[in-house]
Amino acid sequence: MMELLFGRGGRHVSAESLHKELVQSGARGSISCVYRGLKGFSEMGLLKRAPIYGATAWFDTQVGHHHHYYAVDEDRLMDVPDGHVTVANLPEPPEGYELIDVDVVLRIRRKEARPAMV
């Protein structure tokens, strides 16, 4: 699982997509083992869980701060290039709390093909 996760550079995976890759590679293991592994790697700081809400839990091998595009019609996560998002005028957190991160998710979809004008 480590080679599939970290042997290809930065990538986004779900437990389902990683399990499928494991099965295709001939490795054995259940989907619950993959979930536990992803959760454990995330807790160790080797992966970052992407803040996408929905049925799929996404994990990112690039743990440094960056933002994402989420293609809703493809259920796919992509990185926003560095320096393309500016966040300003954030409110102060409530007393006793500190702001530790800001995640921006830009939800996108492919443009519908428009019929040619006759």
JSON list of N, CA and C in Angstrom, two decimals, residues 25-82:
[
{"chain": "A", "resi": 25, "resn": "SER", "atom": "N", "xyz": [-3.22, -4.98, -8.43]},
{"chain": "A", "resi": 25, "resn": "SER", "atom": "CA", "xyz": [-1.80, -5.30, -8.34]},
{"chain": "A", "resi": 25, "resn": "SER", "atom": "C", "xyz": [-1.55, -6.72, -7.84]},
{"chain": "A", "resi": 26, "resn": "GLY", "atom": "N", "xyz": [-2.62, -7.39, -7.43]},
{"chain": "A", "resi": 26, "resn": "GLY", "atom": "CA", "xyz": [-2.49, -8.76, -6.92]},
{"chain": "A", "resi": 26, "resn": "GLY", "atom": "C", "xyz": [-2.34, -8.85, -5.42]},
{"chain": "A", "resi": 27, "resn": "ALA", "atom": "N", "xyz": [-2.34, -7.72, -4.74]},
{"chain": "A", "resi": 27, "resn": "ALA", "atom": "CA", "xyz": [-2.22, -7.72, -3.28]},
{"chain": "A", "resi": 27, "resn": "ALA", "atom": "C", "xyz": [-3.54, -8.14, -2.65]},
{"chain": "A", "resi": 28, "resn": "ARG", "atom": "N", "xyz": [-3.44, -8.67, -1.46]},
{"chain": "A", "resi": 28, "resn": "ARG", "atom": "CA", "xyz": [-4.65, -9.07, -0.74]},
{"chain": "A", "resi": 28, "resn": "ARG", "atom": "C", "xyz": [-4.93, -8.07, 0.37]},
{"chain": "A", "resi": 29, "resn": "GLY", "atom": "N", "xyz": [-6.18, -7.91, 0.69]},
{"chain": "A", "resi": 29, "resn": "GLY", "atom": "CA", "xyz": [-6.56, -7.02, 1.78]},
{"chain": "A", "resi": 29, "resn": "GLY", "atom": "C", "xyz": [-7.99, -6.54, 1.59]},
{"chain": "A", "resi": 30, "resn": "SER", "atom": "N", "xyz": [-8.64, -6.27, 2.69]},
{"chain": "A", "resi": 30, "resn": "SER", "atom": "CA", "xyz": [-10.03, -5.84, 2.65]},
{"chain": "A", "resi": 30, "resn": "SER", "atom": "C", "xyz": [-10.11, -4.32, 2.58]},
{"chain": "A", "resi": 31, "resn": "ILE", "atom": "N", "xyz": [-11.27, -3.85, 2.21]},
{"chain": "A", "resi": 31, "resn": "ILE", "atom": "CA", "xyz": [-11.51, -2.41, 2.17]},
{"chain": "A", "resi": 31, "resn": "ILE", "atom": "C", "xyz": [-11.37, -1.81, 3.58]},
{"chain": "A", "resi": 32, "resn": "SER", "atom": "N", "xyz": [-11.75, -2.57, 4.61]},
{"chain": "A", "resi": 32, "resn": "SER", "atom": "CA", "xyz": [-11.63, -2.05, 5.98]},
{"chain": "A", "resi": 32, "resn": "SER", "atom": "C", "xyz": [-10.16, -1.88, 6.36]},
{"chain": "A", "resi": 33, "resn": "CYS", "atom": "N", "xyz": [-9.27, -2.75, 5.88]},
{"chain": "A", "resi": 33, "resn": "CYS", "atom": "CA", "xyz": [-7.83, -2.58, 6.13]},
{"chain": "A", "resi": 33, "resn": "CYS", "atom": "C", "xyz": [-7.32, -1.31, 5.47]},
{"chain": "A", "resi": 34, "resn": "VAL", "atom": "N", "xyz": [-7.80, -1.03, 4.27]},
{"chain": "A", "resi": 34, "resn": "VAL", "atom": "CA", "xyz": [-7.39, 0.17, 3.56]},
{"chain": "A", "resi": 34, "resn": "VAL", "atom": "C", "xyz": [-7.87, 1.41, 4.32]},
{"chain": "A", "resi": 35, "resn": "TYR", "atom": "N", "xyz": [-9.13, 1.40, 4.77]},
{"chain": "A", "resi": 35, "resn": "TYR", "atom": "CA", "xyz": [-9.66, 2.52, 5.57]},
{"chain": "A", "resi": 35, "resn": "TYR", "atom": "C", "xyz": [-8.79, 2.75, 6.80]},
{"chain": "A", "resi": 36, "resn": "ARG", "atom": "N", "xyz": [-8.49, 1.67, 7.53]},
{"chain": "A", "resi": 36, "resn": "ARG", "atom": "CA", "xyz": [-7.68, 1.80, 8.74]},
{"chain": "A", "resi": 36, "resn": "ARG", "atom": "C", "xyz": [-6.29, 2.34, 8.41]},
{"chain": "A", "resi": 37, "resn": "GLY", "atom": "N", "xyz": [-5.70, 1.86, 7.32]},
{"chain": "A", "resi": 37, "resn": "GLY", "atom": "CA", "xyz": [-4.39, 2.34, 6.92]},
{"chain": "A", "resi": 37, "resn": "GLY", "atom": "C", "xyz": [-4.39, 3.81, 6.59]},
{"chain": "A", "resi": 38, "resn": "LEU", "atom": "N", "xyz": [-5.38, 4.26, 5.81]},
{"chain": "A", "resi": 38, "resn": "LEU", "atom": "CA", "xyz": [-5.47, 5.67, 5.46]},
{"chain": "A", "resi": 38, "resn": "LEU", "atom": "C", "xyz": [-5.68, 6.54, 6.70]},
{"chain": "A", "resi": 39, "resn": "LYS", "atom": "N", "xyz": [-6.54, 6.06, 7.60]},
{"chain": "A", "resi": 39, "resn": "LYS", "atom": "CA", "xyz": [-6.79, 6.82, 8.83]},
{"chain": "A", "resi": 39, "resn": "LYS", "atom": "C", "xyz": [-5.51, 6.91, 9.66]},
{"chain": "A", "resi": 40, "resn": "GLY", "atom": "N", "xyz": [-4.79, 5.79, 9.78]},
{"chain": "A", "resi": 40, "resn": "GLY", "atom": "CA", "xyz": [-3.54, 5.78, 10.54]},
{"chain": "A", "resi": 40, "resn": "GLY", "atom": "C", "xyz": [-2.48, 6.68, 9.93]},
{"chain": "A", "resi": 41, "resn": "PHE", "atom": "N", "xyz": [-2.31, 6.62, 8.60]},
{"chain": "A", "resi": 41, "resn": "PHE", "atom": "CA", "xyz": [-1.34, 7.48, 7.93]},
{"chain": "A", "resi": 41, "resn": "PHE", "atom": "C", "xyz": [-1.71, 8.95, 8.12]},
{"chain": "A", "resi": 42, "resn": "SER", "atom": "N", "xyz": [-3.00, 9.24, 8.11]},
{"chain": "A", "resi": 42, "resn": "SER", "atom": "CA", "xyz": [-3.46, 10.61, 8.31]},
{"chain": "A", "resi": 42, "resn": "SER", "atom": "C", "xyz": [-3.15, 11.07, 9.73]},
{"chain": "A", "resi": 43, "resn": "GLU", "atom": "N", "xyz": [-3.38, 10.23, 10.71]},
{"chain": "A", "resi": 43, "resn": "GLU", "atom": "CA", "xyz": [-3.09, 10.58, 12.11]},
{"chain": "A", "resi": 43, "resn": "GLU", "atom": "C", "xyz": [-1.60, 10.78, 12.34]},
{"chain": "A", "resi": 44, "resn": "MET", "atom": "N", "xyz": [-0.74, 10.08, 11.58]},
{"chain": "A", "resi": 44, "resn": "MET", "atom": "CA", "xyz": [0.71, 10.24, 11.69]},
{"chain": "A", "resi": 44, "resn": "MET", "atom": "C", "xyz": [1.23, 11.45, 10.92]},
{"chain": "A", "resi": 45, "resn": "GLY", "atom": "N", "xyz": [0.36, 12.08, 10.13]},
{"chain": "A", "resi": 45, "resn": "GLY", "atom": "CA", "xyz": [0.77, 13.24, 9.36]},
{"chain": "A", "resi": 45, "resn": "GLY", "atom": "C", "xyz": [1.36, 12.89, 8.00]},
{"chain": "A", "resi": 46, "resn": "LEU", "atom": "N", "xyz": [1.26, 11.64, 7.57]},
{"chain": "A", "resi": 46, "resn": "LEU", "atom": "CA", "xyz": [1.78, 11.24, 6.27]},
{"chain": "A", "resi": 46, "resn": "LEU", "atom": "C", "xyz": [0.79, 11.54, 5.14]},
{"chain": "A", "resi": 47, "resn": "LEU", "atom": "N", "xyz": [-0.47, 11.64, 5.49]},
{"chain": "A", "resi": 47, "resn": "LEU", "atom": "CA", "xyz": [-1.54, 11.99, 4.56]},
{"chain": "A", "resi": 47, "resn": "LEU", "atom": "C", "xyz": [-2.36, 13.10, 5.18]},
{"chain": "A", "resi": 48, "resn": "LYS", "atom": "N", "xyz": [-3.06, 13.83, 4.33]},
{"chain": "A", "resi": 48, "resn": "LYS", "atom": "CA", "xyz": [-4.00, 14.84, 4.84]},
{"chain": "A", "resi": 48, "resn": "LYS", "atom": "C", "xyz": [-5.38, 14.51, 4.27]},
{"chain": "A", "resi": 49, "resn": "ARG", "atom": "N", "xyz": [-6.36, 14.46, 5.15]},
{"chain": "A", "resi": 49, "resn": "ARG", "atom": "CA", "xyz": [-7.72, 14.24, 4.68]},
{"chain": "A", "resi": 49, "resn": "ARG", "atom": "C", "xyz": [-8.23, 15.55, 4.08]},
{"chain": "A", "resi": 50, "resn": "ALA", "atom": "N", "xyz": [-8.70, 15.46, 2.85]},
{"chain": "A", "resi": 50, "resn": "ALA", "atom": "CA", "xyz": [-9.19, 16.66, 2.16]},
{"chain": "A", "resi": 50, "resn": "ALA", "atom": "C", "xyz": [-10.61, 16.97, 2.65]},
{"chain": "A", "resi": 51, "resn": "PRO", "atom": "N", "xyz": [-10.92, 18.24, 2.84]},
{"chain": "A", "resi": 51, "resn": "PRO", "atom": "CA", "xyz": [-12.22, 18.63, 3.40]},
{"chain": "A", "resi": 51, "resn": "PRO", "atom": "C", "xyz": [-13.33, 18.64, 2.35]},
{"chain": "A", "resi": 52, "resn": "ILE", "atom": "N", "xyz": [-13.62, 17.49, 1.80]},
{"chain": "A", "resi": 52, "resn": "ILE", "atom": "CA", "xyz": [-14.70, 17.35, 0.82]},
{"chain": "A", "resi": 52, "resn": "ILE", "atom": "C", "xyz": [-15.84, 16.64, 1.52]},
{"chain": "A", "resi": 53, "resn": "TYR", "atom": "N", "xyz": [-17.01, 17.20, 1.42]},
{"chain": "A", "resi": 53, "resn": "TYR", "atom": "CA", "xyz": [-18.17, 16.61, 2.08]},
{"chain": "A", "resi": 53, "resn": "TYR", "atom": "C", "xyz": [-18.98, 15.82, 1.07]},
{"chain": "A", "resi": 54, "resn": "GLY", "atom": "N", "xyz": [-19.31, 14.62, 1.42]},
{"chain": "A", "resi": 54, "resn": "GLY", "atom": "CA", "xyz": [-20.04, 13.75, 0.53]},
{"chain": "A", "resi": 54, "resn": "GLY", "atom": "C", "xyz": [-19.77, 12.31, 0.90]},
{"chain": "A", "resi": 55, "resn": "ALA", "atom": "N", "xyz": [-20.08, 11.41, 0.01]},
{"chain": "A", "resi": 55, "resn": "ALA", "atom": "CA", "xyz": [-19.96, 9.99, 0.28]},
{"chain": "A", "resi": 55, "resn": "ALA", "atom": "C", "xyz": [-18.51, 9.50, 0.28]},
{"chain": "A", "resi": 56, "resn": "THR", "atom": "N", "xyz": [-17.62, 10.19, -0.41]},
{"chain": "A", "resi": 56, "resn": "THR", "atom": "CA", "xyz": [-16.23, 9.75, -0.55]},
{"chain": "A", "resi": 56, "resn": "THR", "atom": "C", "xyz": [-15.32, 10.54, 0.38]},
{"chain": "A", "resi": 57, "resn": "ALA", "atom": "N", "xyz": [-14.49, 9.84, 1.13]},
{"chain": "A", "resi": 57, "resn": "ALA", "atom": "CA", "xyz": [-13.46, 10.47, 1.94]},
{"chain": "A", "resi": 57, "resn": "ALA", "atom": "C", "xyz": [-12.18, 10.49, 1.12]},
{"chain": "A", "resi": 58, "resn": "TRP", "atom": "N", "xyz": [-11.64, 11.68, 0.87]},
{"chain": "A", "resi": 58, "resn": "TRP", "atom": "CA", "xyz": [-10.44, 11.85, 0.05]},
{"chain": "A", "resi": 58, "resn": "TRP", "atom": "C", "xyz": [-9.22, 12.10, 0.92]},
{"chain": "A", "resi": 59, "resn": "PHE", "atom": "N", "xyz": [-8.09, 11.50, 0.52]},
{"chain": "A", "resi": 59, "resn": "PHE", "atom": "CA", "xyz": [-6.83, 11.68, 1.22]},
{"chain": "A", "resi": 59, "resn": "PHE", "atom": "C", "xyz": [-5.80, 12.19, 0.21]},
{"chain": "A", "resi": 60, "resn": "ASP", "atom": "N", "xyz": [-4.92, 13.08, 0.67]},
{"chain": "A", "resi": 60, "resn": "ASP", "atom": "CA", "xyz": [-3.95, 13.74, -0.18]},
{"chain": "A", "resi": 60, "resn": "ASP", "atom": "C", "xyz": [-2.55, 13.40, 0.32]},
{"chain": "A", "resi": 61, "resn": "THR", "atom": "N", "xyz": [-1.67, 12.97, -0.57]},
{"chain": "A", "resi": 61, "resn": "THR", "atom": "CA", "xyz": [-0.30, 12.67, -0.16]},
{"chain": "A", "resi": 61, "resn": "THR", "atom": "C", "xyz": [0.54, 13.93, 0.00]},
{"chain": "A", "resi": 62, "resn": "GLN", "atom": "N", "xyz": [0.06, 15.05, -0.50]},
{"chain": "A", "resi": 62, "resn": "GLN", "atom": "CA", "xyz": [0.75, 16.33, -0.30]},
{"chain": "A", "resi": 62, "resn": "GLN", "atom": "C", "xyz": [0.17, 16.98, 0.95]},
{"chain": "A", "resi": 63, "resn": "VAL", "atom": "N", "xyz": [0.92, 16.93, 2.03]},
{"chain": "A", "resi": 63, "resn": "VAL", "atom": "CA", "xyz": [0.39, 17.40, 3.30]},
{"chain": "A", "resi": 63, "resn": "VAL", "atom": "C", "xyz": [0.62, 18.89, 3.55]},
{"chain": "A", "resi": 64, "resn": "GLY", "atom": "N", "xyz": [1.42, 19.54, 2.70]},
{"chain": "A", "resi": 64, "resn": "GLY", "atom": "CA", "xyz": [1.61, 20.98, 2.83]},
{"chain": "A", "resi": 64, "resn": "GLY", "atom": "C", "xyz": [0.33, 21.72, 2.49]},
{"chain": "A", "resi": 65, "resn": "HIS", "atom": "N", "xyz": [0.27, 22.96, 2.95]},
{"chain": "A", "resi": 65, "resn": "HIS", "atom": "CA", "xyz": [-0.94, 23.75, 2.75]},
{"chain": "A", "resi": 65, "resn": "HIS", "atom": "C", "xyz": [-1.18, 24.04, 1.26]},
{"chain": "A", "resi": 66, "resn": "HIS", "atom": "N", "xyz": [-2.35, 23.69, 0.79]},
{"chain": "A", "resi": 66, "resn": "HIS", "atom": "CA", "xyz": [-2.79, 24.02, -0.57]},
{"chain": "A", "resi": 66, "resn": "HIS", "atom": "C", "xyz": [-4.29, 23.83, -0.67]},
{"chain": "A", "resi": 67, "resn": "HIS", "atom": "N", "xyz": [-4.87, 24.33, -1.74]},
{"chain": "A", "resi": 67, "resn": "HIS", "atom": "CA", "xyz": [-6.32, 24.29, -1.93]},
{"chain": "A", "resi": 67, "resn": "HIS", "atom": "C", "xyz": [-6.67, 23.33, -3.07]},
{"chain": "A", "resi": 68, "resn": "HIS", "atom": "N", "xyz": [-7.97, 23.06, -3.20]},
{"chain": "A", "resi": 68, "resn": "HIS", "atom": "CA", "xyz": [-8.42, 22.05, -4.16]},
{"chain": "A", "resi": 68, "resn": "HIS", "atom": "C", "xyz": [-9.58, 22.51, -5.03]},
{"chain": "A", "resi": 69, "resn": "TYR", "atom": "N", "xyz": [-9.62, 21.94, -6.24]},
{"chain": "A", "resi": 69, "resn": "TYR", "atom": "CA", "xyz": [-10.81, 21.91, -7.07]},
{"chain": "A", "resi": 69, "resn": "TYR", "atom": "C", "xyz": [-11.46, 20.55, -6.82]},
{"chain": "A", "resi": 70, "resn": "TYR", "atom": "N", "xyz": [-12.77, 20.54, -6.73]},
{"chain": "A", "resi": 70, "resn": "TYR", "atom": "CA", "xyz": [-13.49, 19.27, -6.66]},
{"chain": "A", "resi": 70, "resn": "TYR", "atom": "C", "xyz": [-14.47, 19.23, -7.82]},
{"chain": "A", "resi": 71, "resn": "ALA", "atom": "N", "xyz": [-14.23, 18.32, -8.77]},
{"chain": "A", "resi": 71, "resn": "ALA", "atom": "CA", "xyz": [-15.11, 18.16, -9.93]},
{"chain": "A", "resi": 71, "resn": "ALA", "atom": "C", "xyz": [-16.28, 17.28, -9.50]},
{"chain": "A", "resi": 72, "resn": "VAL", "atom": "N", "xyz": [-17.42, 17.92, -9.25]},
{"chain": "A", "resi": 72, "resn": "VAL", "atom": "CA", "xyz": [-18.57, 17.21, -8.69]},
{"chain": "A", "resi": 72, "resn": "VAL", "atom": "C", "xyz": [-19.14, 16.16, -9.63]},
{"chain": "A", "resi": 73, "resn": "ASP", "atom": "N", "xyz": [-19.10, 16.41, -10.93]},
{"chain": "A", "resi": 73, "resn": "ASP", "atom": "CA", "xyz": [-19.66, 15.45, -11.87]},
{"chain": "A", "resi": 73, "resn": "ASP", "atom": "C", "xyz": [-18.73, 14.27, -12.14]},
{"chain": "A", "resi": 74, "resn": "GLU", "atom": "N", "xyz": [-17.48, 14.38, -11.72]},
{"chain": "A", "resi": 74, "resn": "GLU", "atom": "CA", "xyz": [-16.51, 13.30, -11.91]},
{"chain": "A", "resi": 74, "resn": "GLU", "atom": "C", "xyz": [-16.07, 12.67, -10.59]},
{"chain": "A", "resi": 75, "resn": "ASP", "atom": "N", "xyz": [-16.49, 13.26, -9.47]},
{"chain": "A", "resi": 75, "resn": "ASP", "atom": "CA", "xyz": [-16.04, 12.84, -8.14]},
{"chain": "A", "resi": 75, "resn": "ASP", "atom": "C", "xyz": [-14.52, 12.75, -8.13]},
{"chain": "A", "resi": 76, "resn": "ARG", "atom": "N", "xyz": [-13.88, 13.87, -8.49]},
{"chain": "A", "resi": 76, "resn": "ARG", "atom": "CA", "xyz": [-12.42, 13.92, -8.64]},
{"chain": "A", "resi": 76, "resn": "ARG", "atom": "C", "xyz": [-11.88, 15.17, -7.98]},
{"chain": "A", "resi": 77, "resn": "LEU", "atom": "N", "xyz": [-10.74, 15.02, -7.34]},
{"chain": "A", "resi": 77, "resn": "LEU", "atom": "CA", "xyz": [-10.08, 16.10, -6.62]},
{"chain": "A", "resi": 77, "resn": "LEU", "atom": "C", "xyz": [-8.80, 16.49, -7.36]},
{"chain": "A", "resi": 78, "resn": "MET", "atom": "N", "xyz": [-8.57, 17.80, -7.50]},
{"chain": "A", "resi": 78, "resn": "MET", "atom": "CA", "xyz": [-7.37, 18.31, -8.17]},
{"chain": "A", "resi": 78, "resn": "MET", "atom": "C", "xyz": [-6.81, 19.47, -7.36]},
{"chain": "A", "resi": 79, "resn": "ASP", "atom": "N", "xyz": [-5.51, 19.65, -7.41]},
{"chain": "A", "resi": 79, "resn": "ASP", "atom": "CA", "xyz": [-4.88, 20.76, -6.69]},
{"chain": "A", "resi": 79, "resn": "ASP", "atom": "C", "xyz": [-5.06, 22.06, -7.46]},
{"chain": "A", "resi": 80, "resn": "VAL", "atom": "N", "xyz": [-5.29, 23.14, -6.71]},
{"chain": "A", "resi": 80, "resn": "VAL", "atom": "CA", "xyz": [-5.26, 24.49, -7.27]},
{"chain": "A", "resi": 80, "resn": "VAL", "atom": "C", "xyz": [-3.78, 24.89, -7.27]},
{"chain": "A", "resi": 81, "resn": "PRO", "atom": "N", "xyz": [-3.27, 25.43, -8.37]},
{"chain": "A", "resi": 81, "resn": "PRO", "atom": "CA", "xyz": [-1.86, 25.85, -8.39]},
{"chain": "A", "resi": 81, "resn": "PRO", "atom": "C", "xyz": [-1.55, 26.83, -7.26]},
{"chain": "A", "resi": 82, "resn": "ASP", "atom": "N", "xyz": [-0.37, 26.72, -6.70]},
{"chain": "A", "resi": 82, "resn": "ASP", "atom": "CA", "xyz": [0.06, 27.61, -5.62]},
{"chain": "A", "resi": 82, "resn": "ASP", "atom": "C", "xyz": [-0.07, 29.07, -6.04]}
]
